[in-house]
Backbone as ProteinMPNN parsed JSONL, in Angstrom:
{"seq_chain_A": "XXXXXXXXXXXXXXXXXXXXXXXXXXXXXXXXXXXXXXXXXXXXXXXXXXXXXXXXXXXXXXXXXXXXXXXXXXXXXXXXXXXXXXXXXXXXXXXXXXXXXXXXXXXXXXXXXXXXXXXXXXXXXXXXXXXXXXXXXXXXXXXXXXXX", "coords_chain_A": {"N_chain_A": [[0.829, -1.184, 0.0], [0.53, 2.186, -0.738], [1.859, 4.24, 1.54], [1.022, 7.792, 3.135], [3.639, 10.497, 2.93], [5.472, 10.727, 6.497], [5.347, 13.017, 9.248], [7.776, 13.677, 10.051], [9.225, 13.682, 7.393], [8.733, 15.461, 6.02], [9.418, 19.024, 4.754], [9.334, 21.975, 5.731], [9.323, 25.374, 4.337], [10.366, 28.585, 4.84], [9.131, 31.309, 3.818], [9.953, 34.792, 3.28], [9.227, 37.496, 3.498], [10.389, 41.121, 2.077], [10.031, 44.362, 2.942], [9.231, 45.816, 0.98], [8.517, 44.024, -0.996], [6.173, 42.883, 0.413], [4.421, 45.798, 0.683], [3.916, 45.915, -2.144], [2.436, 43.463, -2.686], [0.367, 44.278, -1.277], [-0.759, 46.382, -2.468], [-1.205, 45.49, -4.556], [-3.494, 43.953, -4.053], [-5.036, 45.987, -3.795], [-5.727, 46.836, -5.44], [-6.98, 44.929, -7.228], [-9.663, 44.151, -9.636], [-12.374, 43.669, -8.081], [-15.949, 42.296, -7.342], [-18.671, 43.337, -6.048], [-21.447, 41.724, -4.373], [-24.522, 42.011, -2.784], [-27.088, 40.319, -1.051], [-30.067, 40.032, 0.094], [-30.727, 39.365, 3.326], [-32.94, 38.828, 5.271], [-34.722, 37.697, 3.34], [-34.841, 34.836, 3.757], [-36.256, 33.94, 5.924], [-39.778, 34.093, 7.881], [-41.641, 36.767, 6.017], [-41.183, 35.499, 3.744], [-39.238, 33.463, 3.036], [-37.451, 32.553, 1.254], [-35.434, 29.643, -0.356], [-32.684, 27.996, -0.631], [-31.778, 27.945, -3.023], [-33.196, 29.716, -4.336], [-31.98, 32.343, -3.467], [-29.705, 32.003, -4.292], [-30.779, 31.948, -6.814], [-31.224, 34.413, -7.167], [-28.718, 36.027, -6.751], [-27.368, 35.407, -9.053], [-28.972, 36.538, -10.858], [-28.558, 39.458, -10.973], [-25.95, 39.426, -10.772], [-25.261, 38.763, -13.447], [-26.985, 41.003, -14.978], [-25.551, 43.224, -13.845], [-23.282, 42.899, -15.571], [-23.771, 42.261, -18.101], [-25.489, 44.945, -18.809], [-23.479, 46.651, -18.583], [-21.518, 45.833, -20.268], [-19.83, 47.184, -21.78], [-17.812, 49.057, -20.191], [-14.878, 49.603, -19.056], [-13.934, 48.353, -17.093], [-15.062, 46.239, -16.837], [-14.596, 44.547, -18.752], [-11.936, 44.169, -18.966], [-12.179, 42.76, -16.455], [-13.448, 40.952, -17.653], [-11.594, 39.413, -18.854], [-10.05, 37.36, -17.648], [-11.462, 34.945, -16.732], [-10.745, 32.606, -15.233], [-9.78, 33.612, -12.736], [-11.76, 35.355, -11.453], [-12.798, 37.91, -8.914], [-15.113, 38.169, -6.268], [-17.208, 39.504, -3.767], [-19.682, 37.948, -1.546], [-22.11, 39.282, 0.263], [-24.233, 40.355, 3.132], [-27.49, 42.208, 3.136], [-29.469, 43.397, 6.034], [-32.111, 43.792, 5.305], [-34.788, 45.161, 3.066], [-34.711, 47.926, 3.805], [-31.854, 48.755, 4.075], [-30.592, 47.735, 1.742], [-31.907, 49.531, 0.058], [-31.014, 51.707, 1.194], [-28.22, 51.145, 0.867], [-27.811, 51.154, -2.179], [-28.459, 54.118, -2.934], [-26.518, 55.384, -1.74], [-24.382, 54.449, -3.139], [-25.256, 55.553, -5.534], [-24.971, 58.149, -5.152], [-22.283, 58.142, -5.001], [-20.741, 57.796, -7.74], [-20.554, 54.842, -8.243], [-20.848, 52.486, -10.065], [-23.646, 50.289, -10.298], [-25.909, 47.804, -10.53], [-29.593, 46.713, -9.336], [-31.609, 43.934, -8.86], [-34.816, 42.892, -8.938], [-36.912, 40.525, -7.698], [-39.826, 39.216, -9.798], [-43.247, 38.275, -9.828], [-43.459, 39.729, -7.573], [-42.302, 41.943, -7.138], [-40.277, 42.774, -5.444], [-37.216, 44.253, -4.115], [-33.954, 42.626, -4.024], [-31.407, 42.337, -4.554], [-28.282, 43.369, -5.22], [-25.557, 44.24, -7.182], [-22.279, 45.388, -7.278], [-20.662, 46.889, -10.474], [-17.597, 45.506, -11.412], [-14.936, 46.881, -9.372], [-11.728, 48.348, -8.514], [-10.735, 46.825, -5.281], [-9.643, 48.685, -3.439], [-11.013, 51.094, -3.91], [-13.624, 50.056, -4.204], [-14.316, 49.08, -1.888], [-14.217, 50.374, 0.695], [-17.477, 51.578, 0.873], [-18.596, 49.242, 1.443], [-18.051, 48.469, 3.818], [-19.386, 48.134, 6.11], [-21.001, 46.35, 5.918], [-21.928, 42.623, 6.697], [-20.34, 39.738, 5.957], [-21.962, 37.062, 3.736], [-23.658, 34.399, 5.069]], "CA_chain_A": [[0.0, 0.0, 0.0], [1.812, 3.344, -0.519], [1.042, 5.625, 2.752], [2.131, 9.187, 2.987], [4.653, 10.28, 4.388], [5.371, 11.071, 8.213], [5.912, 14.364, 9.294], [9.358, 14.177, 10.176], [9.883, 13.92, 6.315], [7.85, 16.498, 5.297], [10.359, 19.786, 5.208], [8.731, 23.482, 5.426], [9.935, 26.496, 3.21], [9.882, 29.678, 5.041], [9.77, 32.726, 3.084], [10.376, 36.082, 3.88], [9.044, 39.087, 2.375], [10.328, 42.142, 2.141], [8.927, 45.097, 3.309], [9.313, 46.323, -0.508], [7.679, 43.222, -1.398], [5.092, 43.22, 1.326], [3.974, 46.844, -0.366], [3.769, 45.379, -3.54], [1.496, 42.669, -2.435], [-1.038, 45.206, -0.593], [-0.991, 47.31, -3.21], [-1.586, 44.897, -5.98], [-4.344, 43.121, -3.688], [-6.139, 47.204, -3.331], [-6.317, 47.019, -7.098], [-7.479, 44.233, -7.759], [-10.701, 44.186, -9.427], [-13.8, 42.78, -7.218], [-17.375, 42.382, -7.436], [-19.461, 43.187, -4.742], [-22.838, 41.132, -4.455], [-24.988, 42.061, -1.945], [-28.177, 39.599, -1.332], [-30.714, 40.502, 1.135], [-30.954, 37.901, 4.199], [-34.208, 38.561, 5.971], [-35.41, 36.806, 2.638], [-34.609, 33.364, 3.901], [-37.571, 33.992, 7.039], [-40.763, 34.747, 7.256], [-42.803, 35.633, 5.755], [-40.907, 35.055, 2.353], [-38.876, 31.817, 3.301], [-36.653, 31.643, -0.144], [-34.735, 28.49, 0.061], [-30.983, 28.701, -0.856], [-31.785, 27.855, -4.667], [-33.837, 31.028, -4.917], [-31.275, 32.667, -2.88], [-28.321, 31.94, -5.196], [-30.832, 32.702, -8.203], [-31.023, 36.343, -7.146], [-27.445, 36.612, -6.972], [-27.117, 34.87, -10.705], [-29.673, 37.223, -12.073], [-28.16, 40.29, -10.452], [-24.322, 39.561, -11.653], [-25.397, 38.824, -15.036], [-27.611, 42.175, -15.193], [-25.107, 44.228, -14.205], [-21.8, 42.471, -16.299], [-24.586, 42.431, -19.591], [-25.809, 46.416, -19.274], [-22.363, 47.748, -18.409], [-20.275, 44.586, -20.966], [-18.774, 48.091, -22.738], [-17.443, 49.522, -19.251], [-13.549, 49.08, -19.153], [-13.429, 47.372, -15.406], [-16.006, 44.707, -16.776], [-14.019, 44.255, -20.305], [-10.706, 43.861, -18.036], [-12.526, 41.711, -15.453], [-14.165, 39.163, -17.86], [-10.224, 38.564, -19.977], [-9.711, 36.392, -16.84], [-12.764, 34.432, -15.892], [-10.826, 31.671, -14.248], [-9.929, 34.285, -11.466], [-12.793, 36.413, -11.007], [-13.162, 37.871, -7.52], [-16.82, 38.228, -6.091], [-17.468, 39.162, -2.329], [-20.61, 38.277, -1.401], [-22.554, 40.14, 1.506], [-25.119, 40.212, 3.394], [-28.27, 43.146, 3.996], [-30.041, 42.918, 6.818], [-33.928, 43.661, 5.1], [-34.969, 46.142, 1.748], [-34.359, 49.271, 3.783], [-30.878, 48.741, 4.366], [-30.681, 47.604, 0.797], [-32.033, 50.529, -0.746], [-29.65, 52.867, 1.854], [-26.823, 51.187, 0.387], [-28.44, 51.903, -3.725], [-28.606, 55.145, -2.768], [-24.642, 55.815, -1.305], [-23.679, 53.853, -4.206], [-25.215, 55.67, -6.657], [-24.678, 59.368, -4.81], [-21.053, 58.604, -5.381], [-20.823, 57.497, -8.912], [-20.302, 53.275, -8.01], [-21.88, 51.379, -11.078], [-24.13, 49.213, -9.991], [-27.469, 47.253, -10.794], [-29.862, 46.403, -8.586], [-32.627, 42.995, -8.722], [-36.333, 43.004, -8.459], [-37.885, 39.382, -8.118], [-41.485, 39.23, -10.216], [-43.837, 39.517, -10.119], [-43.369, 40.565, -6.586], [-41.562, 43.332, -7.224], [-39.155, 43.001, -4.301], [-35.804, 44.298, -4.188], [-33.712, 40.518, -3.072], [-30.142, 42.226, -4.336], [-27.349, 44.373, -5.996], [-24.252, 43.736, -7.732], [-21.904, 46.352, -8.378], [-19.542, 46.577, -11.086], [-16.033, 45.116, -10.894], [-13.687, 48.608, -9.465], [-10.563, 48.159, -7.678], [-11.019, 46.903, -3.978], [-9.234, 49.704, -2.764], [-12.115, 51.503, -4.469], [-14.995, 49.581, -3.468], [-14.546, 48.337, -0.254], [-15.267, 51.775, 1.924], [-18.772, 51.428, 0.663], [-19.486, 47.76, 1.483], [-17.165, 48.011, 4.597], [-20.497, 48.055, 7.147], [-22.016, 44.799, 5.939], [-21.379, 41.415, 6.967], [-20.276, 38.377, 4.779], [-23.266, 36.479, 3.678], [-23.492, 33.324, 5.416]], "C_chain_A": [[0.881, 1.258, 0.0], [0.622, 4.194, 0.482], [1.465, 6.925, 2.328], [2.826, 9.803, 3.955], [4.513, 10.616, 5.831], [5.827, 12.202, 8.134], [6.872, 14.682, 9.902], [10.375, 13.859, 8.592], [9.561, 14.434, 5.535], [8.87, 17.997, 5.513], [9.349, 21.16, 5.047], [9.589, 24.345, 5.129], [9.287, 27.546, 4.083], [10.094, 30.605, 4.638], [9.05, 34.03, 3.362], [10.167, 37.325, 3.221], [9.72, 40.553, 3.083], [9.455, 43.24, 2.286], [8.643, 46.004, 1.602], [7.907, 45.486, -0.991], [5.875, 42.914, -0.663], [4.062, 44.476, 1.069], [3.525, 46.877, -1.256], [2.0, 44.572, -3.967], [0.274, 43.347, -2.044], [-1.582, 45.985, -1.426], [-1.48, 46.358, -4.107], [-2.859, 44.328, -5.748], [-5.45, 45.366, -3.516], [-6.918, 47.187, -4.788], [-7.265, 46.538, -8.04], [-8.807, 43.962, -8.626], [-11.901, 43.356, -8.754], [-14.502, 42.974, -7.58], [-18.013, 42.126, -6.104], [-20.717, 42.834, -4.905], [-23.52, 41.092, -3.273], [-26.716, 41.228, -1.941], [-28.754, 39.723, 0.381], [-31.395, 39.294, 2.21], [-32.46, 37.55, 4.857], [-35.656, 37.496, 4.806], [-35.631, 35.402, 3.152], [-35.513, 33.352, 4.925], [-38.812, 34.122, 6.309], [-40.979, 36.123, 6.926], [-42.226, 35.376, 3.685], [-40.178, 33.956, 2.074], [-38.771, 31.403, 2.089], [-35.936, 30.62, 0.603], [-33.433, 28.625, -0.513], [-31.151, 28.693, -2.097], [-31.969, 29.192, -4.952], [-32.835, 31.784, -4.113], [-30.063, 32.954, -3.919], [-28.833, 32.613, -6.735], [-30.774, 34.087, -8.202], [-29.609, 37.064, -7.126], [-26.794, 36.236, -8.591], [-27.89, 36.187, -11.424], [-28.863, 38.686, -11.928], [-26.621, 40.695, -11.147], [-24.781, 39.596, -13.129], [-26.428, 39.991, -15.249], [-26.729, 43.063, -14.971], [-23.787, 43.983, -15.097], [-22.45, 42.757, -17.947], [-24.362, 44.121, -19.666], [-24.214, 46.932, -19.187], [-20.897, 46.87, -18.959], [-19.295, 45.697, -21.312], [-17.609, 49.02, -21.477], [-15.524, 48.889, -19.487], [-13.399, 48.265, -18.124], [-14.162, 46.29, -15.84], [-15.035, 44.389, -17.721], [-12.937, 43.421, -19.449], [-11.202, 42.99, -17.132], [-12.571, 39.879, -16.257], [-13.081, 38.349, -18.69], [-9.992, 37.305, -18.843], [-10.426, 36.048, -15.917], [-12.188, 33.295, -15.131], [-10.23, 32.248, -13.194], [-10.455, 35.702, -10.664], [-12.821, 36.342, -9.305], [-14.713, 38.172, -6.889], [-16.89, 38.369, -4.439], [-18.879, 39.399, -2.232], [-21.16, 38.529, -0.483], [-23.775, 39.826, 1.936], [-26.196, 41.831, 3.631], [-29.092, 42.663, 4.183], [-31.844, 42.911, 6.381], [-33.131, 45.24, 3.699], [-34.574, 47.448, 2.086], [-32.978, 49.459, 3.303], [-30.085, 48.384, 2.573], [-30.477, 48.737, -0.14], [-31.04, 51.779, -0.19], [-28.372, 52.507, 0.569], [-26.699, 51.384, -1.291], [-27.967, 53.531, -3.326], [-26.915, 55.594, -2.407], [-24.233, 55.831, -2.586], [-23.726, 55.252, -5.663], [-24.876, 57.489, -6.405], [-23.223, 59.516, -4.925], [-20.351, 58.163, -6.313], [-20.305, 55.97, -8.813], [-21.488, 53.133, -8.634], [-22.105, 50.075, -10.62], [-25.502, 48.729, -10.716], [-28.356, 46.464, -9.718], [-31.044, 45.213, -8.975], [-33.523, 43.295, -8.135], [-37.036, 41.774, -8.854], [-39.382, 40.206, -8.781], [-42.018, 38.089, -10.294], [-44.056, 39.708, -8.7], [-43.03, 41.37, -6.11], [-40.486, 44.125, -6.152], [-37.708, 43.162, -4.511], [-35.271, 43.285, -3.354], [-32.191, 41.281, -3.407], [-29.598, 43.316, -4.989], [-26.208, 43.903, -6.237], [-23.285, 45.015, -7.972], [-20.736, 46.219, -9.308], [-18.2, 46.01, -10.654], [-15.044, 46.95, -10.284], [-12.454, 47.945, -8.864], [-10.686, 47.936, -6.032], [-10.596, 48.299, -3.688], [-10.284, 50.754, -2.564], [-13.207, 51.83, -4.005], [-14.969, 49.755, -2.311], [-14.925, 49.473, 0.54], [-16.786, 51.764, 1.739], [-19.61, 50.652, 0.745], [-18.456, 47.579, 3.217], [-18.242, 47.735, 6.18], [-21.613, 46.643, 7.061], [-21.272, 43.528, 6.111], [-21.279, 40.269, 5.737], [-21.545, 37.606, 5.017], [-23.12, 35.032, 4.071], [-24.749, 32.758, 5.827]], "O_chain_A": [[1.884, 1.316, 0.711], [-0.551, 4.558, 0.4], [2.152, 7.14, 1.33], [2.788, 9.785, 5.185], [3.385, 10.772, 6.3], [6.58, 12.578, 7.235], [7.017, 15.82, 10.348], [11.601, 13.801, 8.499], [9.847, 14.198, 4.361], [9.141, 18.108, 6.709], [8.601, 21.181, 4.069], [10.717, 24.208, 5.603], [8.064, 27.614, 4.213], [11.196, 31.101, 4.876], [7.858, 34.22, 3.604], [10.938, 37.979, 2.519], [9.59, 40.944, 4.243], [8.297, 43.205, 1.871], [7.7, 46.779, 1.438], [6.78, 45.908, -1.25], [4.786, 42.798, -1.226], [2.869, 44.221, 1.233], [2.681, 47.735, -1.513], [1.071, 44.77, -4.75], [-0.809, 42.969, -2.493], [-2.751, 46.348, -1.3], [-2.61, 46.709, -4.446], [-3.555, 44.082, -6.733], [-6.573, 45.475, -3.024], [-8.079, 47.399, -5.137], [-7.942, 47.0, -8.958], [-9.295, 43.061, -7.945], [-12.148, 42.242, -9.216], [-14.426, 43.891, -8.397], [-17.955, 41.161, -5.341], [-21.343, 43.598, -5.64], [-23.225, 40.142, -2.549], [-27.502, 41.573, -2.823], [-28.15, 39.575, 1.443], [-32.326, 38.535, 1.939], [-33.0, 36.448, 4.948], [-36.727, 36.957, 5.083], [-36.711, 34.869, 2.896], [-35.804, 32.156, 4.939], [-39.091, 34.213, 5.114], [-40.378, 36.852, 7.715], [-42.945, 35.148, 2.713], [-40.338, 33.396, 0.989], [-39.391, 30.467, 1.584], [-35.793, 30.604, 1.825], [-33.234, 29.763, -0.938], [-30.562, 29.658, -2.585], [-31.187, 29.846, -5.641], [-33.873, 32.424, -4.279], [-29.639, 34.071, -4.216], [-28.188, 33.294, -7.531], [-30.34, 34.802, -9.105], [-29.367, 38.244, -7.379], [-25.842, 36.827, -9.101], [-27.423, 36.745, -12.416], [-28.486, 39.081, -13.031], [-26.239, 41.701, -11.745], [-24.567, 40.575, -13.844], [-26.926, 39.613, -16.31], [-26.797, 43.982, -15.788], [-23.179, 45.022, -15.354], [-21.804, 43.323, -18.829], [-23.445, 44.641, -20.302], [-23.939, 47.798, -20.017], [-19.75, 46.976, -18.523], [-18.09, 45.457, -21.233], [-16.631, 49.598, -21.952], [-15.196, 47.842, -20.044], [-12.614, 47.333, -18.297], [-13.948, 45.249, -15.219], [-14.354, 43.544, -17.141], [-13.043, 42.208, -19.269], [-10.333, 42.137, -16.951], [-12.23, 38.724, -16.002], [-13.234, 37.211, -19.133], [-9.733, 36.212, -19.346], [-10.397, 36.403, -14.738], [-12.962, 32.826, -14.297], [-9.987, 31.375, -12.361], [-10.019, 36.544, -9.878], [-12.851, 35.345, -8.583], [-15.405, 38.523, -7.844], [-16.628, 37.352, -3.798], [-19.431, 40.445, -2.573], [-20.678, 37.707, 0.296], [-24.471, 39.069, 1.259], [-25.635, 42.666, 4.34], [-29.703, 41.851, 3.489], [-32.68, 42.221, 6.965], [-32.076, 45.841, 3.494], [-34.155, 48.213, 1.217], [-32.76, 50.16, 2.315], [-28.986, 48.892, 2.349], [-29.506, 48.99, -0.853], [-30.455, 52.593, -0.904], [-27.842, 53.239, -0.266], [-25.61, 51.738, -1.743], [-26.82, 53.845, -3.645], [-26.339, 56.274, -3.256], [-23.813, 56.825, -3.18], [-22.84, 55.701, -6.39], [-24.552, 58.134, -7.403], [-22.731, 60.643, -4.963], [-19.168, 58.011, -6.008], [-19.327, 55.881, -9.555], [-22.635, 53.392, -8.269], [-21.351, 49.108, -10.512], [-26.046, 49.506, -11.501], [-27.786, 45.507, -9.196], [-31.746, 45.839, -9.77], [-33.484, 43.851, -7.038], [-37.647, 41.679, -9.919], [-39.87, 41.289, -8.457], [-41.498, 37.054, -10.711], [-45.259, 39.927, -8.56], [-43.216, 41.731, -4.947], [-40.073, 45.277, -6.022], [-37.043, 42.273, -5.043], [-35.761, 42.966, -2.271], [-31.416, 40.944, -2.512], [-30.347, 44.225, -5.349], [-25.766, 43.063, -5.454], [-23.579, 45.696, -8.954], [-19.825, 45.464, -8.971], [-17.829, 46.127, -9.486], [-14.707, 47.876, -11.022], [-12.477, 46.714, -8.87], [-10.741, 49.0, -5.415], [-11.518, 49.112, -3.754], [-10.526, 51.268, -1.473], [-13.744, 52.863, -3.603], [-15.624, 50.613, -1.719], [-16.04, 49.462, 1.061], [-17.359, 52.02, 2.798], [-20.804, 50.74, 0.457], [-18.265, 46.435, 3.63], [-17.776, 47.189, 7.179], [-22.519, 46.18, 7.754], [-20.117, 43.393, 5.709], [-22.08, 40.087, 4.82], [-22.108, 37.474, 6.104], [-22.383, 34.383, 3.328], [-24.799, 31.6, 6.24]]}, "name": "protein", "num_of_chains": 1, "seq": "XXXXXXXXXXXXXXXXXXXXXXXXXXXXXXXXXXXXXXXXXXXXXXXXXXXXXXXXXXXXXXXXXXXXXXXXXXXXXXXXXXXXXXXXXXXXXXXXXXXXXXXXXXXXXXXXXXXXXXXXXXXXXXXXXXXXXXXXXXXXXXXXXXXX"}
């Protein structure tokens, strides 16, 4: 039977960044482009008790509404050359107000976004906004929790 090995023949590599390099890294990770997907949690209760399917579809319809209307945008063009390492953080708001607060920031400080309206119930369930540069984004999504 081949086992694997024991861990007194396993060796670890420790490497050492520079504080040059360490700079580099922070900086290249501010740039990066992200997608922020915000999907509204109080859905999953009553009295609307989506189930995770419908859950995930509002975040499908949402990305692909805003990557379609805004395909000619340069941060989407540049995002979608390298779809096998798209970044995506997805979030949580707490109910529609909190939702529409964060529409409203977004769009008072020029962050392209699109926002989802299940039908025919006409409920706002999410928002996506364009790909920008974390560095960018993130002050504007930095008050909501990861969606879990």
């Amino acid at each position: 039977p081949i086992l694997p090995p024991s861990p007194s023949s396993l060796s670890v590599a420790v490497v050492e960044m520079s504080e040059a390099e360490t700079a580099k890294a922070d900086d290249d990770r501010e740039k990066r482009l992200v997608m922020y997907v915000v999907l509204r949690k109080d859905l999953l209760k009553d009295p609307w008790k989506f189930n995770l399917g419908a859950m995930v579809a509002q975040g499908c319809h949402v990305v692909s509404k805003v990557l379609w209307e805004l395909r000619e945008e340069p941060n989407v063009i540049e995002y979608m050359k390298d779809m096998d390492n798209m970044h995506k953080v997805t979030l949580a708001a707490t109910n529609e107000e909190e939702l529409a607060a964060l529409a409203q920031s977004l769009e008072e400080n020029g962050i392209k976004f699109r926002a989802w309206r299940e039908q025919p119930e006409g409920i706002l369930t999410a928002l996506a906004a364009m790909p920008y540069p974390r560095g960018m984004a993130a002050p504007f999504f930095k008050s909501l929790k990861l969606l879990r």
